[in-house]
PDB file of C-alpha atoms in Angstrom:
ATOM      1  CA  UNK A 296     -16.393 -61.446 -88.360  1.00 79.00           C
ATOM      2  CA  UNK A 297     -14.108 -60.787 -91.427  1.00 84.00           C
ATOM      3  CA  UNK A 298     -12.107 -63.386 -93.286  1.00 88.00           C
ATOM      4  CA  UNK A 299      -9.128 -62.791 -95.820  1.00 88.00           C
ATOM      5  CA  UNK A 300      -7.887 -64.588 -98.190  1.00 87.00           C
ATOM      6  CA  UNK A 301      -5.121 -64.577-100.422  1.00 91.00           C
ATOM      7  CA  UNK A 302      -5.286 -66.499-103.710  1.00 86.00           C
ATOM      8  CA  UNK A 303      -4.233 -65.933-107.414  1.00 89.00           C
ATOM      9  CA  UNK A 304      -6.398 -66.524-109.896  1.00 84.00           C
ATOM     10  CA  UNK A 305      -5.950 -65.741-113.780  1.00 84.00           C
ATOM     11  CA  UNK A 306      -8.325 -63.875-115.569  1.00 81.00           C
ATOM     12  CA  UNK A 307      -9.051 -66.678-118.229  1.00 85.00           C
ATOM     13  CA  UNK A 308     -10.381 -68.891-114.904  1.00 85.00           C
ATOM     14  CA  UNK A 309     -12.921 -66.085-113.816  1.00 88.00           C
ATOM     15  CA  UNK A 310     -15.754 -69.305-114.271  1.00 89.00           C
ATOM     16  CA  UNK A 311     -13.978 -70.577-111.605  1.00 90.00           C
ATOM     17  CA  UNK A 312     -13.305 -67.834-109.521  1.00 92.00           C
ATOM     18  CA  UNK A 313     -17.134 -67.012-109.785  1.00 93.00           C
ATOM     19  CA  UNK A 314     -17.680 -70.976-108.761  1.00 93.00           C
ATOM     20  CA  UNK A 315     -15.276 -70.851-105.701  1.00 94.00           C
ATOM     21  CA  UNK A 316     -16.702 -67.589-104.703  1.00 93.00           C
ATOM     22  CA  UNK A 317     -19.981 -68.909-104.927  1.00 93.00           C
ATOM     23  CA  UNK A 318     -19.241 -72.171-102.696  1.00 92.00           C
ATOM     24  CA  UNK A 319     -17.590 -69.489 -99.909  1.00 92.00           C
ATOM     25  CA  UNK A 320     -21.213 -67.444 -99.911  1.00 93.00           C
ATOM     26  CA  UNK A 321     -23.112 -71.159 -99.680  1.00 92.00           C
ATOM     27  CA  UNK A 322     -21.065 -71.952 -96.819  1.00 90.00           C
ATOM     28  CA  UNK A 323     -22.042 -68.551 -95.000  1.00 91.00           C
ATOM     29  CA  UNK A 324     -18.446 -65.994 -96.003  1.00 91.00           C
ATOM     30  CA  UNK A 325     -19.631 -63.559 -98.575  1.00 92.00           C
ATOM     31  CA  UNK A 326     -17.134 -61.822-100.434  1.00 92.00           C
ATOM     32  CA  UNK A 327     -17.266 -57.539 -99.120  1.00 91.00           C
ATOM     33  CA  UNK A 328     -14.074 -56.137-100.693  1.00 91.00           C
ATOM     34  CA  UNK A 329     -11.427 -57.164-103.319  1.00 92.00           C
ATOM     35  CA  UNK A 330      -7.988 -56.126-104.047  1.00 91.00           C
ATOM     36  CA  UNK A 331      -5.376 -58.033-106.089  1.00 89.00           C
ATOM     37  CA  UNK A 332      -5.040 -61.735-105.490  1.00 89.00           C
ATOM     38  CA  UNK A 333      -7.072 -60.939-102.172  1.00 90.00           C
ATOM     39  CA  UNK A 334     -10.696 -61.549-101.140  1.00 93.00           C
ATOM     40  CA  UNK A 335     -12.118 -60.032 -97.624  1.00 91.00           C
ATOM     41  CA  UNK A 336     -15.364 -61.808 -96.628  1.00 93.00           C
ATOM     42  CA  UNK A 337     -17.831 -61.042 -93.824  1.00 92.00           C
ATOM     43  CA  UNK A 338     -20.231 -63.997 -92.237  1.00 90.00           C
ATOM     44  CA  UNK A 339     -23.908 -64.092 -93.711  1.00 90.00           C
ATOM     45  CA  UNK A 340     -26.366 -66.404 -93.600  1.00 90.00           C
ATOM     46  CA  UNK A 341     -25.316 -69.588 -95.910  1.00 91.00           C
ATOM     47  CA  UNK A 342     -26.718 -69.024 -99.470  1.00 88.00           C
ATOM     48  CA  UNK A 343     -27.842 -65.621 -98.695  1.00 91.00           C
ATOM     49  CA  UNK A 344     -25.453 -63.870-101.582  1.00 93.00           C
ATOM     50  CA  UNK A 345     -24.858 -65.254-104.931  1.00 94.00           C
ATOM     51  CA  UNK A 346     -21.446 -64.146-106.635  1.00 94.00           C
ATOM     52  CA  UNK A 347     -20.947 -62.753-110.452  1.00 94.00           C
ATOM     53  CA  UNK A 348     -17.809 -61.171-112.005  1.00 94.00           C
ATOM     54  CA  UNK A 349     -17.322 -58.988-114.983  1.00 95.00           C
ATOM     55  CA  UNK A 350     -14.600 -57.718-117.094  1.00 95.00           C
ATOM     56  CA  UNK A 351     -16.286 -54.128-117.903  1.00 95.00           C
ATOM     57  CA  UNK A 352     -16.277 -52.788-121.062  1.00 92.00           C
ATOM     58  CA  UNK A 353     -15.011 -49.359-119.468  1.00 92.00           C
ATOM     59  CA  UNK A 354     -12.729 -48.378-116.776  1.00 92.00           C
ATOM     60  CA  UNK A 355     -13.983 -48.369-113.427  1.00 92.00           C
ATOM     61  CA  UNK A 356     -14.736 -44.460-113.317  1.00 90.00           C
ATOM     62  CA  UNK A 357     -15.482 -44.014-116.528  1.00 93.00           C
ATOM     63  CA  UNK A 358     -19.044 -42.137-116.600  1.00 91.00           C
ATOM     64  CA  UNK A 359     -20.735 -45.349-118.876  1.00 90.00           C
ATOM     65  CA  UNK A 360     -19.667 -47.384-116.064  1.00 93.00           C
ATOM     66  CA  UNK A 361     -21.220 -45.487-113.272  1.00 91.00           C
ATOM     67  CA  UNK A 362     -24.604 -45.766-115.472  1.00 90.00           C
ATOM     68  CA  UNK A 363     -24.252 -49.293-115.983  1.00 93.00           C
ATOM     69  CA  UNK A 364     -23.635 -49.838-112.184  1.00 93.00           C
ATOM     70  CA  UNK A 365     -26.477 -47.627-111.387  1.00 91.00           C
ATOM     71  CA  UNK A 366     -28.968 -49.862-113.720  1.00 91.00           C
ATOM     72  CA  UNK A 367     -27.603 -53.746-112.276  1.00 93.00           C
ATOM     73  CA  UNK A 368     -28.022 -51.555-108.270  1.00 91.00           C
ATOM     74  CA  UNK A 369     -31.936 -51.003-109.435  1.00 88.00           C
ATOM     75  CA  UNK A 370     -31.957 -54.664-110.094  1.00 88.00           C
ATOM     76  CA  UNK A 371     -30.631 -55.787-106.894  1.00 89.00           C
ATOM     77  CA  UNK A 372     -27.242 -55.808-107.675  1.00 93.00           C
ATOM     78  CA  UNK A 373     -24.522 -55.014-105.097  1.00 92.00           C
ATOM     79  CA  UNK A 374     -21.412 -53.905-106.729  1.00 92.00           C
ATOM     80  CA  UNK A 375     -18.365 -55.216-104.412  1.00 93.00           C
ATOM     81  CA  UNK A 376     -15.574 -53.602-105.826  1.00 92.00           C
ATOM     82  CA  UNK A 377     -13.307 -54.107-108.497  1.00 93.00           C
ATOM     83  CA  UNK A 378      -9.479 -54.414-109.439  1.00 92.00           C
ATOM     84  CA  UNK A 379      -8.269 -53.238-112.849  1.00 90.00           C
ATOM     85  CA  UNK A 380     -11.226 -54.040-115.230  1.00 92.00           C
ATOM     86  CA  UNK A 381     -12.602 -56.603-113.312  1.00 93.00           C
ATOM     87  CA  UNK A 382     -16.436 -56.322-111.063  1.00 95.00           C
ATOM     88  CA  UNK A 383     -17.234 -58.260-108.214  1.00 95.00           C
ATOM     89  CA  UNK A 384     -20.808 -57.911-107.556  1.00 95.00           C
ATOM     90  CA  UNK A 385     -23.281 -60.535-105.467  1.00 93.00           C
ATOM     91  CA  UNK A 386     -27.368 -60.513-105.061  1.00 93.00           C
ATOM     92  CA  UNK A 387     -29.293 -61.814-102.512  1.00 92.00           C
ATOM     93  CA  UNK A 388     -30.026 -64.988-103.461  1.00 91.00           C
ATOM     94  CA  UNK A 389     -34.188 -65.195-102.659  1.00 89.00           C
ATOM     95  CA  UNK A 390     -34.016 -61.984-105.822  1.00 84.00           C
ATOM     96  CA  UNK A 391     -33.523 -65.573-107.601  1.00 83.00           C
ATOM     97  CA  UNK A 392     -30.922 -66.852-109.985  1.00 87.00           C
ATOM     98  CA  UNK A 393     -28.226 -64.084-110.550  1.00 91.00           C
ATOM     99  CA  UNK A 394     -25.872 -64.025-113.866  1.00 92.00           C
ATOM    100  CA  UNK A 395     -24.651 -60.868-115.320  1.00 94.00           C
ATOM    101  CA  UNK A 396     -25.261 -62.433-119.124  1.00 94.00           C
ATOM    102  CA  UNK A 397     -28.121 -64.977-120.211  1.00 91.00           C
ATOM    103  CA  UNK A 398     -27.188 -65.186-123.429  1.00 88.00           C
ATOM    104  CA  UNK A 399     -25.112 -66.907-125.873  1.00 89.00           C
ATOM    105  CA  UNK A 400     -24.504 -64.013-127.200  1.00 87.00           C
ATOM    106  CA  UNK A 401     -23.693 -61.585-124.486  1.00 90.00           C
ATOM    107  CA  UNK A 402     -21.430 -64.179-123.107  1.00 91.00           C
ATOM    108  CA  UNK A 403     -19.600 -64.747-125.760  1.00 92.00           C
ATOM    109  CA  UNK A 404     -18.917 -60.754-126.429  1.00 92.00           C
ATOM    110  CA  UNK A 405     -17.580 -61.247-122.635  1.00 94.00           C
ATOM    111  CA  UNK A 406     -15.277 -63.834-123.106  1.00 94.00           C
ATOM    112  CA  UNK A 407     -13.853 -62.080-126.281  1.00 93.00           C
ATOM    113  CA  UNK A 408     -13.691 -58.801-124.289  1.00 93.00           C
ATOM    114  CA  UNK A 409     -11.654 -60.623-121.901  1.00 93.00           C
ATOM    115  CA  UNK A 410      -9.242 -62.340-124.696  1.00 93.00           C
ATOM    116  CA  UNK A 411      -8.542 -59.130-125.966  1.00 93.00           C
ATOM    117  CA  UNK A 412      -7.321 -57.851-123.155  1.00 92.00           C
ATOM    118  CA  UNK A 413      -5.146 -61.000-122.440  1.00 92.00           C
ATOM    119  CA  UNK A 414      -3.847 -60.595-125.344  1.00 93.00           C
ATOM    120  CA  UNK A 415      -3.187 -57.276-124.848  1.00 93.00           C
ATOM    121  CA  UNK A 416      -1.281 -58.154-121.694  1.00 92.00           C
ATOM    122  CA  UNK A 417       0.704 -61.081-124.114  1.00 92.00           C
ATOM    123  CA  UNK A 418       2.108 -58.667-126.351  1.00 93.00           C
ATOM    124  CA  UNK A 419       3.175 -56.361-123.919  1.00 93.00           C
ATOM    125  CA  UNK A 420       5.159 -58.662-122.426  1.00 90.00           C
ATOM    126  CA  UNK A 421       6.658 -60.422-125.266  1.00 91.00           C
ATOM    127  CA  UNK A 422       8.175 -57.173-126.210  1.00 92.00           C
ATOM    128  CA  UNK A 423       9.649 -56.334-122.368  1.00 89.00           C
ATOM    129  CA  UNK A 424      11.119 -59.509-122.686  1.00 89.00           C
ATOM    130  CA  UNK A 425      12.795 -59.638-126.384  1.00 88.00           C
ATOM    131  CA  UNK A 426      13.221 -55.730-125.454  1.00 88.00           C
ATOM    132  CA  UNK A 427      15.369 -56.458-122.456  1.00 85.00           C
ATOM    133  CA  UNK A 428      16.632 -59.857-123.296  1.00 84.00           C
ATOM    134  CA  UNK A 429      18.222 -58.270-126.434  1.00 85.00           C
ATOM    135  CA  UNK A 430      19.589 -54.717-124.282  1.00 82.00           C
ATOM    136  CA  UNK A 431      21.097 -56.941-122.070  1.00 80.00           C
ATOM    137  CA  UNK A 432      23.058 -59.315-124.835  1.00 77.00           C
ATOM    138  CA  UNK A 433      24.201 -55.815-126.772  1.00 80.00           C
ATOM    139  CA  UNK A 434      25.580 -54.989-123.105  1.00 80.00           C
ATOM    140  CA  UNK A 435      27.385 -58.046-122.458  1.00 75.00           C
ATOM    141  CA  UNK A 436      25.174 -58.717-119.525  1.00 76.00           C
ATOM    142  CA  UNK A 437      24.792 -61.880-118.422  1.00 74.00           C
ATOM    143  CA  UNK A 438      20.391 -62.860-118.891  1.00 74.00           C
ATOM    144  CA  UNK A 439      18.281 -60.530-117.777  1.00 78.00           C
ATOM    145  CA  UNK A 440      15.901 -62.208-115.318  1.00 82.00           C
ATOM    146  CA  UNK A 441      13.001 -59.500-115.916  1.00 84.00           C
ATOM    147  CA  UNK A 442      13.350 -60.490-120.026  1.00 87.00           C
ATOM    148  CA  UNK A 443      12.795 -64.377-118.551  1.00 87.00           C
ATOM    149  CA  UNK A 444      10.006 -63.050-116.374  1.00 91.00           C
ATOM    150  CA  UNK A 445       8.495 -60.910-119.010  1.00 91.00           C
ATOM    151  CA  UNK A 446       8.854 -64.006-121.600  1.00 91.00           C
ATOM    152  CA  UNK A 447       7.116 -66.472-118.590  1.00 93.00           C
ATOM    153  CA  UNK A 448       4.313 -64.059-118.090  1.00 92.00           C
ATOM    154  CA  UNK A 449       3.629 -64.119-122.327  1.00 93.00           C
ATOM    155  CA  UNK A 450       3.745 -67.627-122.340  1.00 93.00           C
ATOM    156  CA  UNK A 451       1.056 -67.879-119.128  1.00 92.00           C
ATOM    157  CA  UNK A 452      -1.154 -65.517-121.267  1.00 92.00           C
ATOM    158  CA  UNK A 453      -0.582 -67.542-124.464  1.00 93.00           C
ATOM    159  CA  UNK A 454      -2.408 -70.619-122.075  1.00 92.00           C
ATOM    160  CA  UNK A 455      -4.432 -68.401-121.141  1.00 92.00           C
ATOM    161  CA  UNK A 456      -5.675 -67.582-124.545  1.00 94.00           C
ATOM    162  CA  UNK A 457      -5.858 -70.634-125.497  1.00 94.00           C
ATOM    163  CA  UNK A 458      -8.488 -71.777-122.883  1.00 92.00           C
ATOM    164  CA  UNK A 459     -10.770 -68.836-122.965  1.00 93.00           C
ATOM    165  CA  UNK A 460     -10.507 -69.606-127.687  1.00 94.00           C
ATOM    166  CA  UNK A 461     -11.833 -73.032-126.899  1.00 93.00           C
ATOM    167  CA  UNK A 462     -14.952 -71.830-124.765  1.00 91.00           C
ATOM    168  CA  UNK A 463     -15.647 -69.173-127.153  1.00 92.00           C
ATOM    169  CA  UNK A 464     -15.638 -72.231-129.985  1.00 92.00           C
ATOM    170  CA  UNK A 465     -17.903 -73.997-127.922  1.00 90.00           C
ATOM    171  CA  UNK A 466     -20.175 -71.637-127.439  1.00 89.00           C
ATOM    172  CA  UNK A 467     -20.223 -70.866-131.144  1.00 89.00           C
ATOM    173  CA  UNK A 468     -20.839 -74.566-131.987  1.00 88.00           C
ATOM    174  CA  UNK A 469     -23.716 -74.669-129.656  1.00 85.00           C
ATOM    175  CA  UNK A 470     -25.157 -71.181-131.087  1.00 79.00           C
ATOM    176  CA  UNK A 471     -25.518 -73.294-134.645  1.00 79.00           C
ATOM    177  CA  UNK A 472     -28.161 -74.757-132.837  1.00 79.00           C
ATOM    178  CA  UNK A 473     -30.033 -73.077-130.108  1.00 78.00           C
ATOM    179  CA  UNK A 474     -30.432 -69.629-129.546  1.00 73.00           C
TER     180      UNK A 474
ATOM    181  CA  UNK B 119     -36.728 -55.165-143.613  1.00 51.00           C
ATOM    182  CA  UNK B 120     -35.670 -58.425-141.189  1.00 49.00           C
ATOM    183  CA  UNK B 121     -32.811 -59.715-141.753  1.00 64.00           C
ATOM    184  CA  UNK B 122     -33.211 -62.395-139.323  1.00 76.00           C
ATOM    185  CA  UNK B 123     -34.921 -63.968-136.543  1.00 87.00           C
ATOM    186  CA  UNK B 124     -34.834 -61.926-133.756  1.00 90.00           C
ATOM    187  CA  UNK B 125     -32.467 -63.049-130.374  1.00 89.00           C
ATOM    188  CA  UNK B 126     -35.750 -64.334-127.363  1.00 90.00           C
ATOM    189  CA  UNK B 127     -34.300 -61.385-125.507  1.00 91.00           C
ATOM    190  CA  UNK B 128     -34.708 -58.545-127.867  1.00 94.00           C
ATOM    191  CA  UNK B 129     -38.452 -60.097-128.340  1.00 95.00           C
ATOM    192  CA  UNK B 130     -39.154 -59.759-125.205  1.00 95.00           C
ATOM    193  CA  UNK B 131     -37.840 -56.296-124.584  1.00 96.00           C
ATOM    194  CA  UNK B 132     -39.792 -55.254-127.172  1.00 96.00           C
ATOM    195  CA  UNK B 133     -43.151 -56.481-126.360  1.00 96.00           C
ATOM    196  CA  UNK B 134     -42.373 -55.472-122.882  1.00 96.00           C
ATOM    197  CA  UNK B 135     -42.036 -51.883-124.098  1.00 96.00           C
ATOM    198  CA  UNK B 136     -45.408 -51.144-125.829  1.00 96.00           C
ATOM    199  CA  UNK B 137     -46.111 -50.183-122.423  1.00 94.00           C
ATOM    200  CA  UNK B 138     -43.444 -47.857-121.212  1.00 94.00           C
ATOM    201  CA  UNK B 139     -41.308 -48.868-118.185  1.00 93.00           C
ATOM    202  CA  UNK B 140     -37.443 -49.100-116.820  1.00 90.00           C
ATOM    203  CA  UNK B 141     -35.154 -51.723-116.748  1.00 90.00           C
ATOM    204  CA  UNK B 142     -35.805 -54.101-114.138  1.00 90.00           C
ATOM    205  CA  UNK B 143     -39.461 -53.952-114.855  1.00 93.00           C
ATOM    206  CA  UNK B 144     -38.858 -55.037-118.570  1.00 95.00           C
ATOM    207  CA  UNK B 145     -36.896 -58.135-116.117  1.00 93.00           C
ATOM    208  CA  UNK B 146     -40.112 -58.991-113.850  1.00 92.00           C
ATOM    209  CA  UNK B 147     -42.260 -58.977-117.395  1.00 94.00           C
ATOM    210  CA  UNK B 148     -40.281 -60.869-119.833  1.00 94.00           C
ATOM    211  CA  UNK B 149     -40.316 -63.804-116.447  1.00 92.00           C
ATOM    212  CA  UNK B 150     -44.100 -63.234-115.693  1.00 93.00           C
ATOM    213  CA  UNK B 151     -44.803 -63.499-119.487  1.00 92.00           C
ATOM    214  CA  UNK B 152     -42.787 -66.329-120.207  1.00 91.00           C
ATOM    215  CA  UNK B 153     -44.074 -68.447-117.103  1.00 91.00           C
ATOM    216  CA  UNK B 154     -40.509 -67.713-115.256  1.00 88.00           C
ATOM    217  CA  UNK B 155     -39.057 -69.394-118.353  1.00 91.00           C
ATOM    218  CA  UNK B 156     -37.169 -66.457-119.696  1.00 90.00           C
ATOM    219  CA  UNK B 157     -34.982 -64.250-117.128  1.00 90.00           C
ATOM    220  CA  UNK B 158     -32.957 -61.806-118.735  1.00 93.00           C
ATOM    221  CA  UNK B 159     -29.906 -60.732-116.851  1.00 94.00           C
ATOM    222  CA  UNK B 160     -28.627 -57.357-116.107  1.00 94.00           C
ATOM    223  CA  UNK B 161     -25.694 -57.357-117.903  1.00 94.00           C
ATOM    224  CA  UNK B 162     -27.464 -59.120-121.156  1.00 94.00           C
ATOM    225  CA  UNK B 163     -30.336 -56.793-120.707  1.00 95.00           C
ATOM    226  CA  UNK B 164     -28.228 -53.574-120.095  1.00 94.00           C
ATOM    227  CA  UNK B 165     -26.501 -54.231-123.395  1.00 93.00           C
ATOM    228  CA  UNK B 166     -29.852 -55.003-125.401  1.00 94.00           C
ATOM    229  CA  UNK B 167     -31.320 -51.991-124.388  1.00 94.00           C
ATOM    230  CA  UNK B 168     -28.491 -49.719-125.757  1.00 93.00           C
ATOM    231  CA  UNK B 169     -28.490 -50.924-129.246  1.00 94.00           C
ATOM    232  CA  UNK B 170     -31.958 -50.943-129.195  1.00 95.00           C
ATOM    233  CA  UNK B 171     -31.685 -46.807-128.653  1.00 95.00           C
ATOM    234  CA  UNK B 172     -29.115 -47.091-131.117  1.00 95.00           C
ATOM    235  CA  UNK B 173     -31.175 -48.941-133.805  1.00 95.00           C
ATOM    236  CA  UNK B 174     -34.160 -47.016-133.070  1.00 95.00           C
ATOM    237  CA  UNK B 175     -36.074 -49.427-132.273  1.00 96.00           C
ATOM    238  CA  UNK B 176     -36.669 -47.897-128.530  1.00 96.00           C
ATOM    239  CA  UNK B 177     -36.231 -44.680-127.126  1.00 94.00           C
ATOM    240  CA  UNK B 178     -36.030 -43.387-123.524  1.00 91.00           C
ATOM    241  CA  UNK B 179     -38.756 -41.291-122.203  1.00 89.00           C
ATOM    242  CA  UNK B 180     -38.333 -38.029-120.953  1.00 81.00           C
ATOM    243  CA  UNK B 181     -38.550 -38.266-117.045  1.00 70.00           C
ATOM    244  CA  UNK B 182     -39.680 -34.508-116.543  1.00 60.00           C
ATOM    245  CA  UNK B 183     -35.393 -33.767-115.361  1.00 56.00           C
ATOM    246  CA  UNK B 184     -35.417 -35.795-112.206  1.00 59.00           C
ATOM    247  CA  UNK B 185     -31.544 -36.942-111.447  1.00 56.00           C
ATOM    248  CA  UNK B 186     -30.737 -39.976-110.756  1.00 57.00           C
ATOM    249  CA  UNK B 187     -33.967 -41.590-111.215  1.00 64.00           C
ATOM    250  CA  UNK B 188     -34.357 -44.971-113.165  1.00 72.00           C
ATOM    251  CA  UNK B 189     -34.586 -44.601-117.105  1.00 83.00           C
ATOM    252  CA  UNK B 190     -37.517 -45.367-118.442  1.00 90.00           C
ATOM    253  CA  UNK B 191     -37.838 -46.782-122.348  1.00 94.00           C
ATOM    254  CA  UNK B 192     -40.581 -47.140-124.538  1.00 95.00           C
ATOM    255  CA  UNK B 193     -41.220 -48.781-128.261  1.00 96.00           C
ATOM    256  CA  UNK B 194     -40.267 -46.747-131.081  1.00 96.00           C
ATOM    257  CA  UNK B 195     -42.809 -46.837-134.676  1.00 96.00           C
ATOM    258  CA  UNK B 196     -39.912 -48.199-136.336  1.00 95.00           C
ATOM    259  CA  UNK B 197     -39.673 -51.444-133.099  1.00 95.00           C
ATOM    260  CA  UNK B 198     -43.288 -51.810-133.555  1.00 96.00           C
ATOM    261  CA  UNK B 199     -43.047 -52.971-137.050  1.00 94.00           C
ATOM    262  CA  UNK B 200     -39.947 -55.066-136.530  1.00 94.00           C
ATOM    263  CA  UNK B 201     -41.802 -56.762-133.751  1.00 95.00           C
ATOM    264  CA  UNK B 202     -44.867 -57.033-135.673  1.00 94.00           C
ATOM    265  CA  UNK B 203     -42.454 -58.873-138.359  1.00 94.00           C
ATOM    266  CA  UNK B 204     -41.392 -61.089-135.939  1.00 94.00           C
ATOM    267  CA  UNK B 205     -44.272 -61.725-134.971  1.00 94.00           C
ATOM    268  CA  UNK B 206     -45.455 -62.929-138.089  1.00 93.00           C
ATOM    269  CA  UNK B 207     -42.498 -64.863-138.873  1.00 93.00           C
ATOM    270  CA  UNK B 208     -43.323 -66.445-135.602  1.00 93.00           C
ATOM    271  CA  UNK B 209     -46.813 -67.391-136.665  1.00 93.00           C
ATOM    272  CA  UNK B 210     -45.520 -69.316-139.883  1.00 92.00           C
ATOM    273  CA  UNK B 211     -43.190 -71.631-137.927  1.00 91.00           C
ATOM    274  CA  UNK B 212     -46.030 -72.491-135.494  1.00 92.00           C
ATOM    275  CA  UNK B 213     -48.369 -72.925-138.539  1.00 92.00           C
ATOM    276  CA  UNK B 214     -46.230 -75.062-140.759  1.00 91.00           C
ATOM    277  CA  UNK B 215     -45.133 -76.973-137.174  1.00 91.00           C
ATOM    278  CA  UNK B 216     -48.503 -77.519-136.908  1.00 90.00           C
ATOM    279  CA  UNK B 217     -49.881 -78.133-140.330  1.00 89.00           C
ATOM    280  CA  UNK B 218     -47.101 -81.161-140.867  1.00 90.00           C
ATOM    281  CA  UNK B 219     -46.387 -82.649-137.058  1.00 87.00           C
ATOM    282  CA  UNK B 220     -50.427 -82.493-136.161  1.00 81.00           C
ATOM    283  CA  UNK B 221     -51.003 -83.029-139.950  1.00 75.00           C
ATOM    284  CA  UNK B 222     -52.522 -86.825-139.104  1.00 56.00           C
ATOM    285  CA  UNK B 223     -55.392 -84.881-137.722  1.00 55.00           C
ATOM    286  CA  UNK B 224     -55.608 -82.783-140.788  1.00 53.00           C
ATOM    287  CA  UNK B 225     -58.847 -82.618-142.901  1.00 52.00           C
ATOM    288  CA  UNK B 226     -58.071 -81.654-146.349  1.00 49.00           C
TER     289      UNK B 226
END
């Protein structure tokens, strides 16, 4: 039997994502397919899958991606699907514990990765909104609600930013000491 | 030629590779090695690998043209002597661990 679910998650929370994923594939609904803000799961055994995301360093169909997805299938890795950037992949869980990174330092290229791109997605919507904010005052028009959206959505990725700077700090602080 | 100590991973990966083998074997050694103490992940280990080809330190080996079939990697000259490096940096930290927290039992 299939299950959907409909749930919006920011890409700064992908920890948690990975977390709440993982708690749906203990309790026996494995994630099969993924689209935007939705998750289609089919019934396993409980704790048969574990759950990993990635933000890829390529686009989906670019040809380095297709190599990397070839070498995690020869480890045991099922690739789900993804949405923009973003892999959904599980293994069965007797393969033993699965992460995609197990390193500071791996992780921490991830998380930047995934700043960038937030950051990215900041930008481009701090200029929509000035852009359109300021169109719409030269016009006479009364606010433009996409400038406010556009503005909102900058702000959101500004939090965003902020949350995924202070992991990256801790992880740096802990790298002073271990490996 | 070091310029620092080398990540557990990329030690691993390199001793792995004086005997030639693909990815996920390079996996199963590094944890049979290290007692099941060190598991390298895909993603960590996929990364690794290509600036390891990129440094020189590894190189794939020819698999006689067959497509699609899983890469296989062995130690360059140049990874030998970094890991022999290593490997001696290694042995002075477990010597001077030795020589001053087991120094009580020292004879001089």
């Amino acid at each position: 039997m299939r299950k959907t679910v409909h749930k919006v998650i920011w890409g700064w929370d992908f920890d948690k994502e990975e977390a709440w994923l993982n708690d749906m594939a203990a309790k026996g609904l494995s994630l099969i397919s993924v689209g935007l803000f939705r998750y289609d799961f089919e019934e396993t055994d409980p704790g048969e899958y574990q759950i990993a995301l990635e933000l890829l360093e390529h686009t989906p169909n670019h040809p380095e991606t297709e190599q990397y997805f070839r070498f995690l299938e020869e480890t045991g890795v099922e690739q789900i699907g993804t949405v923009f950037r973003w892999a959904y992949y599980r293994r069965k869980t007797v393969d033993g514990p699965f992460e995609v990174f197990s390193d500071k330092e791996s992780r921490m290229k991830h998380l930047i990765r995934i700043l960038w791109l937030i950051a990215l997605v900041a930008g481009g919507n701090f200029y929509a909104g000035v852009y359109n904010l300021w169109i719409y005052h030269l016009w006479h028009n009364p606010i433009s609600l996409l400038g406010i959206i556009s503005l909102v959505l900058c702000a959101l990725c500004c939090w965003g930013i902020w949350k995924l700077w202070k992991k990256i700090k801790q992880l740096k602080e802990e790298g002073q000491i271990y490996e | 030629m070091m310029e620092t100590a080398l990540t557990e991973a990329v030690y691993y990966i390199l001793l792995s590779l004086l005997t030639p083998m693909h990815g996920y074997g390079i996996m199963q050694n590094a944890e049979t090695l290290s007692g099941g103490r060190v598991r390298l992940a895909a993603g960590t280990l996929y990364g690794a690998l290509s600036t390891l080809v990129a440094k020189g330190w590894i190189e794939n080996v020819p698999d006689g043209g067959e497509a699609g079939r899983q890469k296989k990697y062995r130690i360059t000259r140049l990874g030998r002597e970094v890991l022999e490096g290593e490997w001696n940096r290694l042995g002075e930290l477990y010597e001077n661990g030795r020589m001053l927290l087991k120094g009580e039992d020292r004879t001089i």
